[in-house]
Structure formats: C-alpha cells, structure tokens
PDB file of C-alpha atoms in Angstrom:
ATOM      1  CA  MET A   1      10.244 -63.226  51.294  1.00  0.00           C
ATOM      2  CA  ASP A   2       9.968 -59.423  51.609  1.00  0.00           C
ATOM      3  CA  LYS A   3       7.242 -57.866  53.477  1.00  0.00           C
ATOM      4  CA  PRO A   4       4.654 -55.837  51.516  1.00  0.00           C
ATOM      5  CA  LEU A   5       4.827 -52.126  52.100  1.00  0.00           C
ATOM      6  CA  PRO A   6       1.879 -50.649  54.076  1.00  0.00           C
ATOM      7  CA  VAL A   7      -0.489 -48.604  51.878  1.00  0.00           C
ATOM      8  CA  GLU A   8       0.935 -45.463  53.660  1.00  0.00           C
ATOM      9  CA  GLU A   9       4.160 -45.789  52.239  1.00  0.00           C
ATOM     10  CA  LEU A  10       2.895 -46.819  48.713  1.00  0.00           C
ATOM     11  CA  GLU A  11       1.251 -43.321  48.582  1.00  0.00           C
ATOM     12  CA  GLU A  12       4.172 -41.625  49.706  1.00  0.00           C
ATOM     13  CA  VAL A  13       6.236 -43.285  46.781  1.00  0.00           C
ATOM     14  CA  GLU A  14       3.616 -42.439  44.042  1.00  0.00           C
ATOM     15  CA  GLU A  15       3.777 -38.716  44.815  1.00  0.00           C
ATOM     16  CA  PRO A  16       5.312 -36.386  42.630  1.00  0.00           C
ATOM     17  CA  LEU A  17       8.884 -34.923  43.204  1.00  0.00           C
ATOM     18  CA  ALA A  18       9.222 -31.764  45.172  1.00  0.00           C
ATOM     19  CA  ASP A  19      12.343 -29.285  45.681  1.00  0.00           C
ATOM     20  CA  GLU A  20      13.290 -28.230  48.987  1.00  0.00           C
ATOM     21  CA  SER A  21      10.644 -25.368  49.303  1.00  0.00           C
ATOM     22  CA  GLY A  22       7.900 -27.916  48.840  1.00  0.00           C
ATOM     23  CA  GLU A  23       6.810 -26.964  45.446  1.00  0.00           C
ATOM     24  CA  GLU A  24       6.474 -29.375  42.637  1.00  0.00           C
ATOM     25  CA  VAL A  25       9.564 -29.524  40.061  1.00  0.00           C
ATOM     26  CA  GLN A  26       7.652 -29.724  36.878  1.00  0.00           C
ATOM     27  CA  ALA A  27       4.042 -28.571  36.150  1.00  0.00           C
ATOM     28  CA  PRO A  28       1.303 -31.164  35.518  1.00  0.00           C
ATOM     29  CA  LEU A  29       0.825 -32.349  32.337  1.00  0.00           C
ATOM     30  CA  ALA A  30      -2.817 -30.509  31.671  1.00  0.00           C
ATOM     31  CA  GLU A  31      -1.119 -27.033  32.373  1.00  0.00           C
ATOM     32  CA  ARG A  32       1.843 -27.662  29.793  1.00  0.00           C
ATOM     33  CA  VAL A  33      -0.305 -28.619  27.188  1.00  0.00           C
ATOM     34  CA  GLU A  34      -2.689 -25.405  27.935  1.00  0.00           C
ATOM     35  CA  ALA A  35       0.406 -23.103  27.648  1.00  0.00           C
ATOM     36  CA  ALA A  36       1.650 -24.801  24.639  1.00  0.00           C
ATOM     37  CA  ALA A  37      -1.975 -24.386  22.947  1.00  0.00           C
ATOM     38  CA  GLU A  38      -1.736 -20.664  24.083  1.00  0.00           C
ATOM     39  CA  GLN A  39       1.359 -20.041  22.338  1.00  0.00           C
ATOM     40  CA  PHE A  40       0.390 -21.941  19.183  1.00  0.00           C
ATOM     41  CA  GLY A  41      -2.867 -19.813  19.194  1.00  0.00           C
ATOM     42  CA  ALA A  42      -0.848 -16.539  19.154  1.00  0.00           C
ATOM     43  CA  PHE A  43       1.621 -17.756  16.567  1.00  0.00           C
ATOM     44  CA  LEU A  44      -1.613 -18.397  14.141  1.00  0.00           C
ATOM     45  CA  GLY A  45      -2.854 -15.233  15.020  1.00  0.00           C
ATOM     46  CA  GLN A  46       0.561 -13.335  13.899  1.00  0.00           C
ATOM     47  CA  VAL A  47       0.415 -15.562  10.854  1.00  0.00           C
ATOM     48  CA  GLY A  48      -2.885 -14.213   9.832  1.00  0.00           C
ATOM     49  CA  LEU A  49      -2.414 -10.732  10.712  1.00  0.00           C
ATOM     50  CA  ALA A  50       0.881 -10.953   8.419  1.00  0.00           C
ATOM     51  CA  PHE A  51      -1.224 -12.386   5.533  1.00  0.00           C
ATOM     52  CA  TRP A  52      -4.201 -10.080   6.099  1.00  0.00           C
ATOM     53  CA  GLU A  53      -1.520  -6.677   6.031  1.00  0.00           C
ATOM     54  CA  GLY A  54       0.176  -8.211   2.859  1.00  0.00           C
ATOM     55  CA  ASN A  55      -3.248  -8.484   1.084  1.00  0.00           C
ATOM     56  CA  GLU A  56      -4.172  -5.034   1.887  1.00  0.00           C
ATOM     57  CA  GLU A  57      -0.629  -3.838   0.273  1.00  0.00           C
ATOM     58  CA  LEU A  58      -1.009  -5.911  -2.637  1.00  0.00           C
ATOM     59  CA  ALA A  59      -4.415  -4.270  -3.121  1.00  0.00           C
ATOM     60  CA  LYS A  60      -3.000  -0.920  -2.988  1.00  0.00           C
ATOM     61  CA  ARG A  61      -0.586  -1.369  -5.613  1.00  0.00           C
ATOM     62  CA  ILE A  62      -2.646  -3.408  -7.925  1.00  0.00           C
ATOM     63  CA  GLY A  63      -5.689  -1.796  -8.008  1.00  0.00           C
ATOM     64  CA  PRO A  64      -4.196   1.945  -8.826  1.00  0.00           C
ATOM     65  CA  GLY A  65      -1.945   0.102 -11.074  1.00  0.00           C
ATOM     66  CA  LEU A  66      -4.754  -1.321 -13.156  1.00  0.00           C
ATOM     67  CA  LYS A  67      -6.880   2.087 -12.918  1.00  0.00           C
ATOM     68  CA  VAL A  68      -3.833   3.733 -14.792  1.00  0.00           C
ATOM     69  CA  TRP A  69      -3.443   1.113 -17.204  1.00  0.00           C
ATOM     70  CA  CYS A  70      -7.190   1.094 -18.211  1.00  0.00           C
ATOM     71  CA  LEU A  71      -6.935   5.315 -18.443  1.00  0.00           C
ATOM     72  CA  LYS A  72      -4.094   4.876 -21.063  1.00  0.00           C
ATOM     73  CA  GLY A  73      -6.640   3.738 -23.387  1.00  0.00           C
ATOM     74  CA  ARG A  74      -8.186   6.911 -23.752  1.00  0.00           C
ATOM     75  CA  ARG A  75      -7.262   8.862 -26.936  1.00  0.00           C
ATOM     76  CA  ASP A  76      -6.920  12.694 -27.226  1.00  0.00           C
ATOM     77  CA  ASP A  77      -7.113  12.909 -31.045  1.00  0.00           C
ATOM     78  CA  LEU A  78     -10.872  11.614 -30.888  1.00  0.00           C
ATOM     79  CA  GLU A  79     -13.868  13.283 -29.242  1.00  0.00           C
ATOM     80  CA  GLY A  80     -17.010  12.016 -27.574  1.00  0.00           C
ATOM     81  CA  ILE A  81     -17.566   8.369 -26.801  1.00  0.00           C
ATOM     82  CA  THR A  82     -15.249   7.121 -29.303  1.00  0.00           C
ATOM     83  CA  ALA A  83     -12.214   8.718 -27.195  1.00  0.00           C
ATOM     84  CA  GLY A  84     -13.040   6.463 -24.389  1.00  0.00           C
ATOM     85  CA  LEU A  85     -13.655   3.373 -26.074  1.00  0.00           C
ATOM     86  CA  GLY A  86      -9.843   2.216 -25.453  1.00  0.00           C
ATOM     87  CA  VAL A  87     -10.733   2.712 -21.850  1.00  0.00           C
ATOM     88  CA  TRP A  88     -13.772   0.178 -21.851  1.00  0.00           C
ATOM     89  CA  LEU A  89     -12.078  -1.995 -23.932  1.00  0.00           C
ATOM     90  CA  ARG A  90      -9.031  -2.585 -21.452  1.00  0.00           C
ATOM     91  CA  ALA A  91     -11.642  -2.813 -18.551  1.00  0.00           C
ATOM     92  CA  GLY A  92     -13.333  -5.593 -20.529  1.00  0.00           C
ATOM     93  CA  VAL A  93      -9.751  -7.275 -21.054  1.00  0.00           C
ATOM     94  CA  LEU A  94      -9.341  -7.210 -17.330  1.00  0.00           C
ATOM     95  CA  GLY A  95     -12.961  -8.932 -16.648  1.00  0.00           C
ATOM     96  CA  GLY A  96     -12.266 -11.324 -19.537  1.00  0.00           C
ATOM     97  CA  ALA A  97      -9.101 -12.452 -17.761  1.00  0.00           C
ATOM     98  CA  GLY A  98     -10.607 -12.741 -14.318  1.00  0.00           C
ATOM     99  CA  TYR A  99     -13.829 -14.820 -15.660  1.00  0.00           C
ATOM    100  CA  GLY A 100     -11.078 -16.842 -17.620  1.00  0.00           C
ATOM    101  CA  VAL A 101      -9.143 -17.635 -14.282  1.00  0.00           C
ATOM    102  CA  TRP A 102     -12.465 -18.315 -12.602  1.00  0.00           C
ATOM    103  CA  ARG A 103     -13.421 -21.036 -14.980  1.00  0.00           C
ATOM    104  CA  LEU A 104      -9.964 -22.416 -14.891  1.00  0.00           C
ATOM    105  CA  VAL A 105     -10.363 -23.154 -11.484  1.00  0.00           C
ATOM    106  CA  GLU A 106     -14.131 -24.409 -11.740  1.00  0.00           C
ATOM    107  CA  ALA A 107     -12.858 -26.811 -14.518  1.00  0.00           C
ATOM    108  CA  HIS A 108      -9.359 -27.927 -12.528  1.00  0.00           C
ATOM    109  CA  PRO A 109      -9.693 -27.029  -8.663  1.00  0.00           C
ATOM    110  CA  GLY A 110      -6.411 -28.307  -8.142  1.00  0.00           C
ATOM    111  CA  VAL A 111      -5.194 -25.323  -9.790  1.00  0.00           C
ATOM    112  CA  VAL A 112      -6.243 -23.083  -6.926  1.00  0.00           C
ATOM    113  CA  TRP A 113      -3.707 -24.536  -4.537  1.00  0.00           C
ATOM    114  CA  PRO A 114      -0.534 -23.277  -6.437  1.00  0.00           C
ATOM    115  CA  VAL A 115      -2.408 -20.112  -6.989  1.00  0.00           C
ATOM    116  CA  LEU A 116      -3.237 -19.616  -3.347  1.00  0.00           C
ATOM    117  CA  GLY A 117       0.420 -20.208  -2.744  1.00  0.00           C
ATOM    118  CA  GLY A 118       1.748 -17.981  -4.733  1.00  0.00           C
ATOM    119  CA  TRP A 119      -0.574 -15.246  -3.462  1.00  0.00           C
ATOM    120  CA  CYS A 120       0.334 -15.992   0.182  1.00  0.00           C
ATOM    121  CA  VAL A 121       3.947 -15.497  -0.828  1.00  0.00           C
ATOM    122  CA  ALA A 122       3.133 -12.275  -2.709  1.00  0.00           C
ATOM    123  CA  CYS A 123       1.446 -11.146   0.641  1.00  0.00           C
ATOM    124  CA  LEU A 124       4.302 -11.797   2.796  1.00  0.00           C
ATOM    125  CA  ARG A 125       6.848 -10.110   0.420  1.00  0.00           C
ATOM    126  CA  ALA A 126       4.654  -6.988   0.224  1.00  0.00           C
ATOM    127  CA  ARG A 127       4.254  -7.116   4.074  1.00  0.00           C
ATOM    128  CA  VAL A 128       8.031  -7.142   4.427  1.00  0.00           C
ATOM    129  CA  THR A 129       8.489  -4.530   1.938  1.00  0.00           C
ATOM    130  CA  ALA A 130       5.825  -2.296   3.470  1.00  0.00           C
ATOM    131  CA  ARG A 131       7.518  -2.754   7.153  1.00  0.00           C
ATOM    132  CA  LYS A 132      10.916  -1.768   5.495  1.00  0.00           C
ATOM    133  CA  LYS A 133       9.659   1.409   3.872  1.00  0.00           C
ATOM    134  CA  ALA A 134       8.093   2.431   7.304  1.00  0.00           C
ATOM    135  CA  GLY A 135      11.246   1.920   9.295  1.00  0.00           C
ATOM    136  CA  THR A 136      12.841   4.068   6.651  1.00  0.00           C
ATOM    137  CA  GLY A 137      10.572   6.605   6.676  1.00  0.00           C
ATOM    138  CA  THR A 138      10.479   6.792  10.549  1.00  0.00           C
ATOM    139  CA  GLY A 139      14.413   7.209  10.500  1.00  0.00           C
ATOM    140  CA  ASN A 140      14.260   9.770   7.780  1.00  0.00           C
ATOM    141  CA  GLN A 141      11.457  11.522   9.655  1.00  0.00           C
ATOM    142  CA  ALA A 142      13.534  11.246  12.864  1.00  0.00           C
ATOM    143  CA  ALA A 143      16.644  12.865  11.227  1.00  0.00           C
ATOM    144  CA  GLY A 144      14.590  15.550   9.769  1.00  0.00           C
ATOM    145  CA  ASP A 145      12.976  16.170  13.151  1.00  0.00           C
ATOM    146  CA  ALA A 146      16.551  16.852  14.685  1.00  0.00           C
ATOM    147  CA  GLY A 147      18.034  18.700  11.742  1.00  0.00           C
ATOM    148  CA  SER A 148      14.853  21.030  11.703  1.00  0.00           C
ATOM    149  CA  GLN A 149      15.981  22.769  14.961  1.00  0.00           C
ATOM    150  CA  THR A 150      19.229  24.140  13.217  1.00  0.00           C
ATOM    151  CA  ALA A 151      17.548  24.584   9.491  1.00  0.00           C
ATOM    152  CA  ALA A 152      16.457  27.957   8.450  1.00  0.00           C
ATOM    153  CA  PRO A 153      12.638  28.150   7.601  1.00  0.00           C
ATOM    154  CA  ALA A 154      11.379  27.430   4.566  1.00  0.00           C
ATOM    155  CA  ALA A 155       9.980  30.080   2.231  1.00  0.00           C
ATOM    156  CA  VAL A 156       6.251  30.585   2.440  1.00  0.00           C
ATOM    157  CA  GLY A 157       4.532  29.505  -0.876  1.00  0.00           C
ATOM    158  CA  PRO A 158       1.937  30.793  -2.720  1.00  0.00           C
ATOM    159  CA  SER A 159      -1.645  30.878  -1.471  1.00  0.00           C
ATOM    160  CA  PRO A 160      -4.568  28.801  -2.367  1.00  0.00           C
ATOM    161  CA  GLU A 161      -5.919  31.446  -4.175  1.00  0.00           C
ATOM    162  CA  GLU A 162      -2.857  32.109  -6.072  1.00  0.00           C
ATOM    163  CA  VAL A 163      -2.368  28.567  -6.958  1.00  0.00           C
ATOM    164  CA  LEU A 164      -6.075  28.203  -8.745  1.00  0.00           C
ATOM    165  CA  ASN A 165      -5.219  31.415 -10.549  1.00  0.00           C
ATOM    166  CA  LEU A 166      -1.923  29.929 -11.911  1.00  0.00           C
ATOM    167  CA  LEU A 167      -3.585  26.735 -12.903  1.00  0.00           C
ATOM    168  CA  HIS A 168      -6.464  28.458 -14.448  1.00  0.00           C
ATOM    169  CA  ASP A 169      -3.609  30.814 -16.598  1.00  0.00           C
ATOM    170  CA  LEU A 170      -1.723  27.460 -17.384  1.00  0.00           C
ATOM    171  CA  VAL A 171      -4.622  25.817 -18.888  1.00  0.00           C
ATOM    172  CA  GLU A 172      -5.475  28.871 -21.253  1.00  0.00           C
ATOM    173  CA  LYS A 173      -1.812  28.993 -22.061  1.00  0.00           C
ATOM    174  CA  HIS A 174      -1.523  25.393 -22.958  1.00  0.00           C
ATOM    175  CA  SER A 175      -4.793  25.039 -24.889  1.00  0.00           C
ATOM    176  CA  GLU A 176      -4.333  24.533 -28.374  1.00  0.00           C
ATOM    177  CA  GLY A 177      -6.819  25.166 -31.209  1.00  0.00           C
ATOM    178  CA  GLY A 178      -9.524  26.107 -29.075  1.00  0.00           C
ATOM    179  CA  LYS A 179      -9.260  23.088 -27.556  1.00  0.00           C
ATOM    180  CA  ALA A 180      -8.756  22.850 -23.840  1.00  0.00           C
ATOM    181  CA  THR A 181      -6.130  20.829 -22.325  1.00  0.00           C
ATOM    182  CA  PRO A 182      -7.632  17.677 -20.674  1.00  0.00           C
ATOM    183  CA  GLY A 183      -5.208  18.533 -18.032  1.00  0.00           C
ATOM    184  CA  LEU A 184      -1.801  19.975 -16.392  1.00  0.00           C
ATOM    185  CA  HIS A 185       1.497  17.611 -15.950  1.00  0.00           C
ATOM    186  CA  TRP A 186       3.584  18.509 -12.966  1.00  0.00           C
ATOM    187  CA  PRO A 187       6.509  20.000 -15.218  1.00  0.00           C
ATOM    188  CA  GLN A 188       4.018  22.532 -16.477  1.00  0.00           C
ATOM    189  CA  VAL A 189       2.822  23.499 -12.960  1.00  0.00           C
ATOM    190  CA  MET A 190       6.584  23.695 -11.768  1.00  0.00           C
ATOM    191  CA  ALA A 191       7.401  25.934 -14.723  1.00  0.00           C
ATOM    192  CA  GLY A 192       4.242  28.055 -13.729  1.00  0.00           C
ATOM    193  CA  LEU A 193       5.600  28.208 -10.229  1.00  0.00           C
ATOM    194  CA  THR A 194       9.302  29.111 -11.260  1.00  0.00           C
ATOM    195  CA  ASP A 195       7.965  32.129 -13.345  1.00  0.00           C
ATOM    196  CA  ARG A 196       5.796  33.671 -10.673  1.00  0.00           C
ATOM    197  CA  HIS A 197       7.501  32.266  -7.448  1.00  0.00           C
ATOM    198  CA  PRO A 198      11.087  31.853  -8.041  1.00  0.00           C
ATOM    199  CA  GLY A 199      13.399  30.517  -5.542  1.00  0.00           C
ATOM    200  CA  GLY A 200      10.117  29.418  -3.431  1.00  0.00           C
ATOM    201  CA  GLY A 201      10.639  25.371  -3.819  1.00  0.00           C
ATOM    202  CA  SER A 202      11.694  23.049  -1.215  1.00  0.00           C
ATOM    203  CA  LYS A 203      14.700  21.635  -3.260  1.00  0.00           C
ATOM    204  CA  LYS A 204      17.235  24.585  -2.751  1.00  0.00           C
ATOM    205  CA  GLY A 205      14.658  27.144  -4.163  1.00  0.00           C
ATOM    206  CA  ALA A 206      13.551  24.803  -6.824  1.00  0.00           C
ATOM    207  CA  TRP A 207       9.998  23.797  -7.308  1.00  0.00           C
ATOM    208  CA  THR A 208       9.608  19.960  -7.037  1.00  0.00           C
ATOM    209  CA  ALA A 209       6.478  17.533  -8.267  1.00  0.00           C
ATOM    210  CA  ALA A 210       6.213  16.921  -4.483  1.00  0.00           C
ATOM    211  CA  ASP A 211       5.551  20.757  -4.054  1.00  0.00           C
ATOM    212  CA  CYS A 212       2.924  20.689  -6.802  1.00  0.00           C
ATOM    213  CA  ARG A 213       0.974  18.233  -5.192  1.00  0.00           C
ATOM    214  CA  ARG A 214       1.160  19.841  -1.811  1.00  0.00           C
ATOM    215  CA  LEU A 215       0.135  23.072  -3.068  1.00  0.00           C
ATOM    216  CA  CYS A 216      -2.892  21.623  -5.230  1.00  0.00           C
ATOM    217  CA  GLU A 217      -4.053  19.563  -2.461  1.00  0.00           C
ATOM    218  CA  ALA A 218      -3.920  22.467   0.026  1.00  0.00           C
ATOM    219  CA  ALA A 219      -5.863  24.496  -2.706  1.00  0.00           C
ATOM    220  CA  GLY A 220      -8.602  21.508  -3.129  1.00  0.00           C
ATOM    221  CA  VAL A 221      -7.542  20.602  -6.334  1.00  0.00           C
ATOM    222  CA  PRO A 222      -7.632  16.866  -6.853  1.00  0.00           C
ATOM    223  CA  THR A 223      -4.393  15.384  -8.411  1.00  0.00           C
ATOM    224  CA  SER A 224      -4.515  12.294 -10.522  1.00  0.00           C
ATOM    225  CA  ASP A 225      -1.787   9.491 -11.888  1.00  0.00           C
ATOM    226  CA  GLY A 226      -3.666   9.199 -15.077  1.00  0.00           C
ATOM    227  CA  THR A 227      -3.956  12.717 -16.417  1.00  0.00           C
ATOM    228  CA  ARG A 228      -3.379  13.797 -19.881  1.00  0.00           C
ATOM    229  CA  ALA A 229      -2.286  16.967 -21.132  1.00  0.00           C
ATOM    230  CA  ARG A 230      -1.121  19.296 -24.268  1.00  0.00           C
ATOM    231  CA  GLY A 231       1.187  22.298 -24.927  1.00  0.00           C
ATOM    232  CA  GLU A 232       4.821  22.811 -24.072  1.00  0.00           C
ATOM    233  CA  GLY A 233       6.257  20.628 -21.062  1.00  0.00           C
ATOM    234  CA  ALA A 234       3.446  18.138 -21.514  1.00  0.00           C
ATOM    235  CA  ARG A 235       4.858  14.313 -21.318  1.00  0.00           C
ATOM    236  CA  LYS A 236       3.603  11.739 -23.686  1.00  0.00           C
ATOM    237  CA  GLY A 237       0.420   9.614 -22.622  1.00  0.00           C
ATOM    238  CA  VAL A 238      -0.901   9.673 -19.223  1.00  0.00           C
ATOM    239  CA  SER A 239       1.309  11.191 -16.341  1.00  0.00           C
ATOM    240  CA  THR A 240       1.188  12.558 -12.934  1.00  0.00           C
ATOM    241  CA  GLY A 241      -0.713  16.104 -12.651  1.00  0.00           C
ATOM    242  CA  VAL A 242      -4.297  17.832 -12.229  1.00  0.00           C
ATOM    243  CA  ARG A 243      -7.058  17.529 -14.453  1.00  0.00           C
ATOM    244  CA  THR A 244      -8.982  20.476 -15.649  1.00  0.00           C
TER     245      THR A 244
END
C-alpha cells in the first residue's frame, strides 16, 4: 500500500502553475469575467450611441421633409384663410396617420416589434450614410485647403446692404397685378445678381444657388425650402429661396 502524501506536499500540488518568473500563467476566473463584462458593456455603449446618432439623422430628414410637404398645400390663387387650408389639411392627415398607428399598436401589441426593428435598421443606415458624407466632406475640405494655397482670391461679392436693395427691387419687379410676390426663388435672385454684379459668382464667375444662400444669410435674410414665388424665373409650386 502506498504511503499517503504529507499535508505540505498536497498543498504544493494544488497550487496554480507558474512560469519561470513566478507569475501565474492564467489570470484568475474572477478577473477574466470582469474583463469580459467590461468589454461587453463597452460594446453595448457603442451600439446605443449608433442608434442615438441614427435617430437624430432620421429626425433631421423626416422633420423638414414633412414641413415642406405641408407647405405645398398652400394655394397662391386664393387669399386669406382659404389660401392656407391646404396646409392645415395636410397637417391633419399626418396627425390622423399618427393616431392610426398608435391605435393599431394598442390593439395589436405584437406589431410594435417589426416596426421597432425596421426603425432600428433605418437608424443604422442613416448613421452609416451620415458618416460617409462626413468623410467625403472632410476629404473635399482638405483638398480645397491644399488647392487654396495656389488658387487666385475669389471676387468680393455685394455687401449686405446691396443684397437687401437687390431683393427689394426684385420683389417689385416680379409682383404682378398689384399683388406682391410671396417670395423669390434662387433663379430669380441669380438673374438679379448677374445683372448687377456680373462675373462675381463662385462658379467661374457665374452665380449659384449656394452663393445666393450665403449672401442672404450674411445680410440677415432668412431662407426657406418652402418658398412660393411669382414672375419670370419662378418655379412651379414651392422651392428654395427667400420669403418676402
């Protein structure tokens, strides 16, 4: 019969393995679990941030789009309250659609899961698209900064006071039958800038919609994506421009 090992030898057998430097080869289980928990928590934080950024991007797209759609309901051939009834009607349609979705979810709670899943996918796609645009914009800006060192200085545009005078004259020009135009579209503003300040635009001397927006904002004139206008050069329905 084998002789039982002494207690001291048993304790030596149960000790964890160590390398030549005396350090343990493998970390204790508690430390490994804690490290895994930290990594998982960081991953969840990144996922939550991605959904949050995507949700903000969707809100930026959907909000202005719905606003423009509602403003398209305004009729310029009518006056007073009746001219804006179309706007309120479209707003009511949106409100009714939201109420219908709420009642559907209330009657069938299971519907919320596919809707929520679709919204999450849309958030992630919006975030990816925004990141790509931001990366492209940064690259274009870097290229523009490099090219600006050798490019000739841009022509000085009209002053804010000259822009205000131009817009005032354009409103008088495009008002028809004693009825003031509700706004000016960018083609009309570009034509006015070309007449008074030829060769001062950013596109090889030609004026662009971006130039019009920049000059109007510098002059303190608010711009809008839901502008209606009359006269030569005005587009049908609503478009980008300034309201008078």
